[in-house]
Amino acid sequence: MKKGYPRFFLLPGLILLIAIIIFPLLFTIRVTFSSWNVSQTGLNFIGGENWAEMARDTRYWGSMLRLFYLSFLTVAIQYALGFAIALFAWKGIAARRFFRVLWLIPMMTTPSLMAIIWRSIFTEDIGALNGILSRVGLNPVNWLTESGPANIAITIVEVWQWTPFMFLILLAGLLSLPKEPFMAAAIDGASAWKTFARVTFPMMAPISIGAIMIRLIDASKIFDSVFTMTRGGPGNATETPAAYIFQRSLQDFQIAYGSTLALMYLILAILTLTIIGKVFARLSKPRGI
Amino acid sequence: MYKVLKATFITIWSLFVLFPIMWAITTSFKPESAVVNGATFIPFLEFQPSLIGWKAILPGPDSITNLITPTLNSFIVTAGATAISLIFGSLAAYGLSRFTYGWKNYSNADIIFFFVSQRIMPPVVLAIPFFLLLKELKLLDTHLGLILVLTSGLMPIVVWLMVDFFNALPREIDEMAMLEGCNPIQAFFRTILPLSKPGLTVAGMFCVIFGWNDVFFALTLTATKVLTLPVAVIALNGTVTPYWILAASTVFSIIPLVGLAFVIERFLSRGNLGGAVR
Amino acid sequence: MFTKKVKSLLAVALPVALAASVVVITPASAGGTLTRTPGQEVSYKAYGAEYANVATTADGDDACSWYETSKKDYSGKTLRVLTHAIPNMGKPTALHAKQFEELTGGKVEVEHVSFGDLYAKQLRSYQTDTNQYDVVFNGSYQIGDFHSYYAKVPDSVTKGKGSLATLTPLYKELYKWDGETKLFGIDADRHFLKYRTDVYENAAAKAFYKSKTGKELAVPKTWKEYNLHAKTFNGYKPAGQPAGLKFAGTTEITQKGGLMFGAFIDRVAPYAKNPNVKGGFWFDENMVPQVNNPGFVAGLTDFVEATKFMPVGGKNFDLSKEIESFGRGDSLLSYTWDDAWSKSNEPTSPIKNKVKAAPLPGAEKVWNRVTKKWDTPKGGVNYAPYIAWGWSSAVTAASPSKAMAFDYLCFWANKANHKLDLTIGDMGVNPSRTEDFTSDFWVKEMNWGKPAVDSWLGTMQNYEKNTNRVFDLRVPGVSDYMTAMENAVAKALAGQATPQKALDEAAKEWNAITKRVGITKVKSAYQNVIALEDNIK
């Protein structure tokens, strides 16, 4: 292959992306060593004070821990449910086309606007859910003011919004699977369950990994549902790093400290995702067809 | 037994998917009194439907906001960012699929991860730097400025999807074209691109969804001239939350994208979307 | 042929018309399309169906009346305005922008954003020298962050025939920074108590209270009484309760990030603002935060107790929910801003004429931070109302069109507009000028009940006279301080920490903020607050 061609393909995109993000990224790194806040504008130099403060910030690390289970839990549920409905929509149910459209709809809605609708569903006095509960004679649930239910409420919103993402990717994957392995399994007389475990699932592994990684990245930024429904409350029971960073950066206008928190978040996220990626790669390799 | 379980599951899931949408639609036809005094569900029985929410957002004497211009802005910005991301992203993805790039210890996989990692940073902290950047470029409150910033979040998705897609296309196709005298660039545009429609459709669809639904960058980097639809709707969230107006505008703003769901389904059913994510 | 005729016709007609207009027509319309005569009726009816039922009034004789404004010509010029979401402030800003355009021929671009974004968008614009706005709206407590970016309000506005000439003395002071008026005071807020008269003025309810507690029922004078009343009547069924609605004790703002700090200050102030201790409510002379002193802890302890007597969902109420909840008749008592009051006086309100206003409750003891002891107040109750921040606006110092900007704001708040805006509850404009404090207006034009109006106006006049008042922490970084305090209070309300422990954390956080912003900066700014607290003119 002639020289130069590979570059023609990669470089325009790479350069454009770098051109857009290089300044913000360098700026963010630089600003973490300054004290830019509401009354101190500009890039002075205060050394590692922000980083030291972050190390002591229990609220930040608490939100990180919370994020771990919130993101892994929601993505796991989304994956399981998304896979299940993708299998149904793949074959074997009537009116597939209708259900495919229906099940895609949540992803098409704007999360920040749907969060307002969800708030009007979960809100305890005039919300739809407690309205239904009271109609069937049950006691209202403190959806937003008790730590347990509040976390459940946020999980429900995230599952509703993003399961379709998994659904679509997995369904497209299923539709593109080659037919031969399934025929072979049928000839062997394998049960439906065995076919799934030995044929479908392993063949779906690469796609699953990609979808899970992208969802993990986006789920880790979980913000709209938290901010709109609970503001991180009760107390700090639902506060995620994105919500906490939002408060520091925009409400308190601590540009420098907020950037420090975000940069640490970026580093940890890249590390975690790399590890997860490696684990997935190892898990999926020796199997296959 | 299995059939009953399956039917139950499908029913429950479909109801769950529909519930918030139905709630938003009913709420959009409620008068204030049917919202603030406790939950109401059934029109005519529990509340008298009213058009007050819809009248507030549609042109007319009761209109409190204009959602038409923001809708146009959203179209422009989404289309622009999607187009740029698709063009540059698919080129890069093709390169990453067909050639080996090496720089020190970094491999193609690392470059792909670099693209994808652009989605990790929480947007809030990028508010000030992007603001400064666009200010220097004189692009604050312009379509182009917002398009560029959105591109940085959308191109990673295109690269991620299209690398897999191109990997699934047999290399023989390119080689055949080159045997006929094409250089790789011509081969890409003449033979690969036409075959990539399904992949580009999926990637473009994700771009449209994520671009259309962006709130934060639009809120930060624009003012009056490039007000986008979600930002205009959120600006209706005053001291007292008018759920009936917000519900109407939410329904209004998701209609264009729900149309997209039908388009995607058509592709799925024709079976040519399958290769898009392999 | 035809065009020639027209031209020659015009050549004759125009000079004649012009000459005639000079001689005959006094109505002025220099730049805009709208012509006005002095004292002509002002009506909003042309501006949409939502204004169909708004009263009309005669144009004022003030410097920025409709007539005076119509003489100005701003053709070809543009103002950039940043304001709050519709309706609160957003509605009047947009309405008066349209009117101003018609009168002067200028263009007014209005951007509506949420309250939190008002703050962030402004700061971002100032800190990066972007100069995006000519006119901005804000909460007046942010003056410490913003004063250096604002232009001084000219004397022509604050004196003589200016729109703000009759602002009450308390608020004139409140909108100044280092002696200069920096905020354009379109509104004036304070917190006060709202109570249901179908309990407090009802014989059966009084007897019920006596049977439960052995005491006579009267409007609560202290927060302890407030909580006791809330507890006693939580679940009671008052005579005038809207059908099908449960009754709770108290509706309050409890959500962090939902302006809850205001509610907390109300509850704390009488425990911690000692009339005999001068030199600082929020900090002592050495800038040691007082946010965890026993006065604050006592207030928070009450607040935590009160969560038991709130309506369903009441532990997650922002200001919006507070207004909605009390306005529909959820509970016996509420406090904070005027909005819930306006809501319960609306024609469609289910509790219309069943609500009265009173000064915020006091405390039976007050902390003395100097002697480190509880003092017993003179007369048994220490009152310390919180003069909470309200909406204000300003013209930015960097604006290239300050004159036009001030003319716009001055028109916004002229006598006729102010009077009409007061009658539209959701606009967020509240009484702030001496002429607003007559009950006639509210009883006749708004059809509010006279006893209710008198209780409300009396409360506000009481605040003007009271000399033991608490003000916002008007220093740079105020949002930082308030969110730290709210976060602590939220933890205590959720039962995740004791009041003492939560506020200790807040104090630690406050020290860090002071250090971050700069102790000299905060201290010198705080002197402006002390001047208000200690009534130093």
Coordinates of C-alpha atoms in Angstrom, one line a residue, chain C residues 40-294:
Chain C
Q40 CA -53.1 58.3 28.8
E41 CA -54.5 55.0 30.1
V42 CA -52.1 52.1 30.4
S43 CA -53.5 48.7 29.5
Y44 CA -51.8 45.4 28.9
K45 CA -54.8 44.0 27.0
A46 CA -53.1 44.3 23.6
Y47 CA -50.3 41.9 24.8
G48 CA -52.1 38.6 24.9
A49 CA -55.0 36.8 26.2
E50 CA -53.4 36.2 29.6
Y51 CA -53.7 40.0 30.3
A52 CA -57.4 40.2 29.4
N53 CA -58.4 40.5 33.1
V54 CA -55.6 42.8 34.2
A55 CA -56.8 46.2 35.4
T56 CA -55.9 49.4 33.7
T57 CA -54.4 52.6 35.2
A58 CA -53.5 56.1 34.2
D59 CA -50.0 56.7 33.0
G60 CA -47.9 58.3 35.8
D61 CA -46.1 61.6 35.8
D62 CA -42.8 60.1 36.6
A63 CA -39.6 60.5 34.6
C64 CA -40.0 57.1 32.9
S65 CA -43.7 57.0 32.3
W66 CA -45.0 55.6 29.0
Y67 CA -45.3 59.2 27.7
E68 CA -41.8 60.2 28.6
T69 CA -40.4 57.0 27.3
S70 CA -42.2 57.4 24.0
K71 CA -40.2 60.6 23.4
K72 CA -37.0 58.6 23.2
D73 CA -35.5 57.2 20.0
Y74 CA -33.4 54.1 20.2
S75 CA -33.9 53.0 16.6
G76 CA -31.2 50.7 15.4
K77 CA -30.0 50.0 18.9
T78 CA -30.1 46.7 20.8
L79 CA -30.2 45.8 24.4
R80 CA -29.2 42.3 25.6
V81 CA -31.2 41.2 28.7
L82 CA -30.6 38.2 30.8
T83 CA -33.7 37.3 32.9
H84 CA -35.4 34.5 34.8
A85 CA -37.7 31.9 33.4
I86 CA -41.3 32.7 32.7
P87 CA -43.4 33.8 34.6
N88 CA -41.5 35.0 37.7
M89 CA -39.6 38.1 36.4
G90 CA -39.4 36.5 33.0
K91 CA -43.0 37.5 32.2
P92 CA -42.7 41.3 33.1
T93 CA -39.2 41.5 31.5
A94 CA -40.5 40.2 28.2
L95 CA -43.7 42.2 28.3
H96 CA -41.9 45.5 29.1
A97 CA -39.3 44.7 26.5
K98 CA -42.0 44.5 23.9
Q99 CA -43.6 47.8 25.1
F100 CA -40.2 49.5 25.2
E101 CA -39.5 48.4 21.6
E102 CA -42.9 49.8 20.5
L103 CA -42.2 53.1 22.3
T104 CA -38.6 53.8 21.3
G105 CA -38.0 51.8 18.2
G106 CA -35.0 50.0 19.9
K107 CA -34.6 46.3 20.0
V108 CA -34.6 44.3 23.3
E109 CA -33.3 40.7 23.2
V110 CA -34.5 38.8 26.2
E111 CA -32.9 35.5 27.3
H112 CA -34.8 33.4 29.9
V113 CA -32.9 31.0 32.1
S114 CA -33.4 29.2 35.4
F115 CA -32.4 30.8 38.6
G116 CA -29.2 28.8 39.0
D117 CA -28.2 29.6 35.4
L118 CA -28.8 33.3 36.0
Y119 CA -25.9 33.2 38.4
A120 CA -23.6 31.0 36.4
K121 CA -24.2 32.7 33.1
Q122 CA -23.5 36.1 34.6
L123 CA -20.3 35.1 36.4
R124 CA -19.0 33.4 33.3
S125 CA -19.7 36.5 31.2
Y126 CA -17.9 38.8 33.7
Q127 CA -15.0 36.6 34.5
T128 CA -14.1 36.0 30.9
D129 CA -14.7 39.7 29.9
T130 CA -17.2 38.5 27.4
N131 CA -19.6 41.3 28.1
Q132 CA -22.7 39.4 26.9
Y133 CA -25.4 41.4 28.6
D134 CA -26.5 45.0 29.2
V135 CA -29.2 44.3 31.7
V136 CA -29.3 41.4 34.1
F137 CA -31.6 40.1 36.8
N138 CA -30.5 38.4 40.0
G139 CA -31.2 37.7 43.6
S140 CA -30.2 40.8 45.6
Y141 CA -28.1 38.6 48.1
Q142 CA -25.6 38.1 45.3
I143 CA -24.6 41.8 45.4
G144 CA -21.3 40.8 47.1
D145 CA -20.3 38.7 44.1
F146 CA -21.5 41.1 41.5
H147 CA -21.2 44.7 42.7
S148 CA -18.0 45.4 40.9
Y149 CA -19.5 44.4 37.6
Y150 CA -22.5 46.7 37.9
A151 CA -22.9 50.3 36.9
K152 CA -24.1 52.8 39.6
V153 CA -27.8 53.5 39.3
P154 CA -28.1 57.2 38.5
D155 CA -29.7 59.6 40.9
S156 CA -32.3 60.5 38.3
V157 CA -33.8 57.1 39.0
T158 CA -33.5 56.9 42.8
K159 CA -34.5 60.5 43.5
G160 CA -37.1 63.1 42.4
K161 CA -39.4 61.7 39.7
G162 CA -37.4 58.5 39.2
S163 CA -39.0 55.1 39.3
L164 CA -37.3 54.1 42.5
A165 CA -37.7 57.4 44.4
T166 CA -40.4 56.0 46.7
L167 CA -38.7 52.8 47.6
T168 CA -38.9 52.3 51.3
P169 CA -35.8 53.4 53.3
L170 CA -34.9 49.8 54.3
Y171 CA -34.7 48.7 50.7
K172 CA -32.9 51.8 49.5
E173 CA -30.2 50.7 51.9
L174 CA -30.3 47.1 50.8
Y175 CA -29.6 47.9 47.2
K176 CA -26.5 49.9 48.0
W177 CA -22.9 48.7 48.2
D178 CA -20.4 50.9 49.9
G179 CA -22.9 53.8 49.8
E180 CA -23.6 53.5 46.0
T181 CA -26.8 52.2 44.7
K182 CA -25.8 49.2 42.5
L183 CA -29.0 47.2 42.3
F184 CA -32.1 48.4 40.4
G185 CA -34.7 47.5 43.0
I186 CA -37.7 46.3 41.1
D187 CA -39.0 44.2 43.9
A188 CA -38.6 43.9 47.7
D189 CA -39.0 40.7 49.6
R190 CA -39.2 39.6 53.1
H191 CA -40.2 36.4 54.8
F192 CA -43.3 36.3 57.0
L193 CA -45.6 33.8 58.6
K194 CA -48.8 32.6 56.8
Y195 CA -51.5 30.9 58.9
R196 CA -54.9 29.5 58.4
T197 CA -57.7 31.5 59.9
D198 CA -60.1 28.6 59.8
V199 CA -58.1 27.2 62.6
Y200 CA -56.7 30.2 64.5
E201 CA -60.0 32.1 64.4
N202 CA -62.3 29.1 64.8
A203 CA -63.9 28.3 68.2
A204 CA -63.9 24.5 67.7
A205 CA -60.2 24.4 66.7
K206 CA -59.4 26.6 69.7
A207 CA -61.2 24.3 72.0
F208 CA -59.5 21.3 70.4
Y209 CA -56.1 22.9 71.0
K210 CA -57.0 23.7 74.6
S211 CA -58.1 20.1 75.3
K212 CA -54.9 18.8 73.8
T213 CA -52.4 21.2 75.3
G214 CA -54.1 23.1 78.1
K215 CA -53.1 26.3 76.4
E216 CA -55.0 29.1 74.6
L217 CA -54.5 29.1 70.8
A218 CA -53.0 32.3 69.4
V219 CA -50.8 33.0 66.4
P220 CA -47.4 31.5 67.3
K221 CA -45.0 33.9 68.8
T222 CA -42.1 31.5 68.9
W223 CA -40.8 28.7 66.8
K224 CA -41.5 26.3 69.7
E225 CA -45.1 27.3 69.6
Y226 CA -45.1 27.0 65.8
N227 CA -43.9 23.4 66.1
L228 CA -46.4 22.7 68.8
H229 CA -49.3 24.0 66.7
A230 CA -48.0 22.1 63.7
K231 CA -47.9 18.9 65.8
T232 CA -51.3 19.4 67.4
F233 CA -53.1 20.2 64.1
N234 CA -51.3 17.7 62.0
G235 CA -54.1 15.4 60.7
Y236 CA -56.9 17.7 62.1
K237 CA -59.8 18.7 59.9
P238 CA -60.4 22.5 59.8
A239 CA -63.7 23.9 59.0
G240 CA -62.7 25.3 55.7
Q241 CA -60.5 22.5 54.5
P242 CA -60.9 21.8 50.7
A243 CA -62.7 18.5 50.2
G244 CA -60.6 15.4 50.0
L245 CA -57.4 17.0 51.1
K246 CA -55.5 15.9 54.2
F247 CA -54.3 18.5 56.6
A248 CA -50.8 18.8 57.9
G249 CA -49.0 21.0 60.3
T250 CA -46.5 22.9 58.3
T251 CA -45.3 23.4 54.7
E252 CA -41.6 24.5 54.4
I253 CA -38.8 24.6 52.0
T254 CA -36.7 21.5 52.7
Q255 CA -34.8 20.6 49.5
K256 CA -31.2 21.6 49.3
G257 CA -30.7 23.6 46.1
G258 CA -34.3 24.7 46.3
L259 CA -33.7 27.9 48.3
M260 CA -33.9 26.0 51.6
F261 CA -31.3 28.2 53.2
G262 CA -33.9 30.9 53.4
A263 CA -36.2 28.8 55.4
F264 CA -33.4 27.7 57.7
I265 CA -32.3 31.3 58.3
D266 CA -35.9 32.1 59.3
R267 CA -35.9 29.4 61.9
V268 CA -32.4 30.2 63.3
A269 CA -32.5 34.0 63.3
P270 CA -34.3 34.6 66.6
Y271 CA -32.2 32.1 68.4
A272 CA -28.9 33.5 67.2
K273 CA -29.5 37.3 66.5
N274 CA -29.0 38.9 69.8
P275 CA -30.0 42.6 69.9
N276 CA -27.3 43.3 72.5
V277 CA -24.4 41.7 70.6
K278 CA -23.1 43.9 67.8
G279 CA -20.5 43.3 65.2
G280 CA -21.8 40.2 63.4
F281 CA -24.5 37.6 63.1
W282 CA -22.8 35.3 60.6
F283 CA -19.2 35.7 61.8
D284 CA -17.6 37.2 64.9
E285 CA -15.0 39.9 64.8
N286 CA -12.3 37.3 64.1
M287 CA -14.3 35.9 61.2
V288 CA -15.0 32.7 63.2
P289 CA -18.2 31.3 61.6
Q290 CA -21.2 31.2 63.9
V291 CA -23.1 28.7 61.8
N292 CA -22.6 26.0 64.5
N293 CA -23.2 28.1 67.6
P294 CA -26.0 26.9 69.9

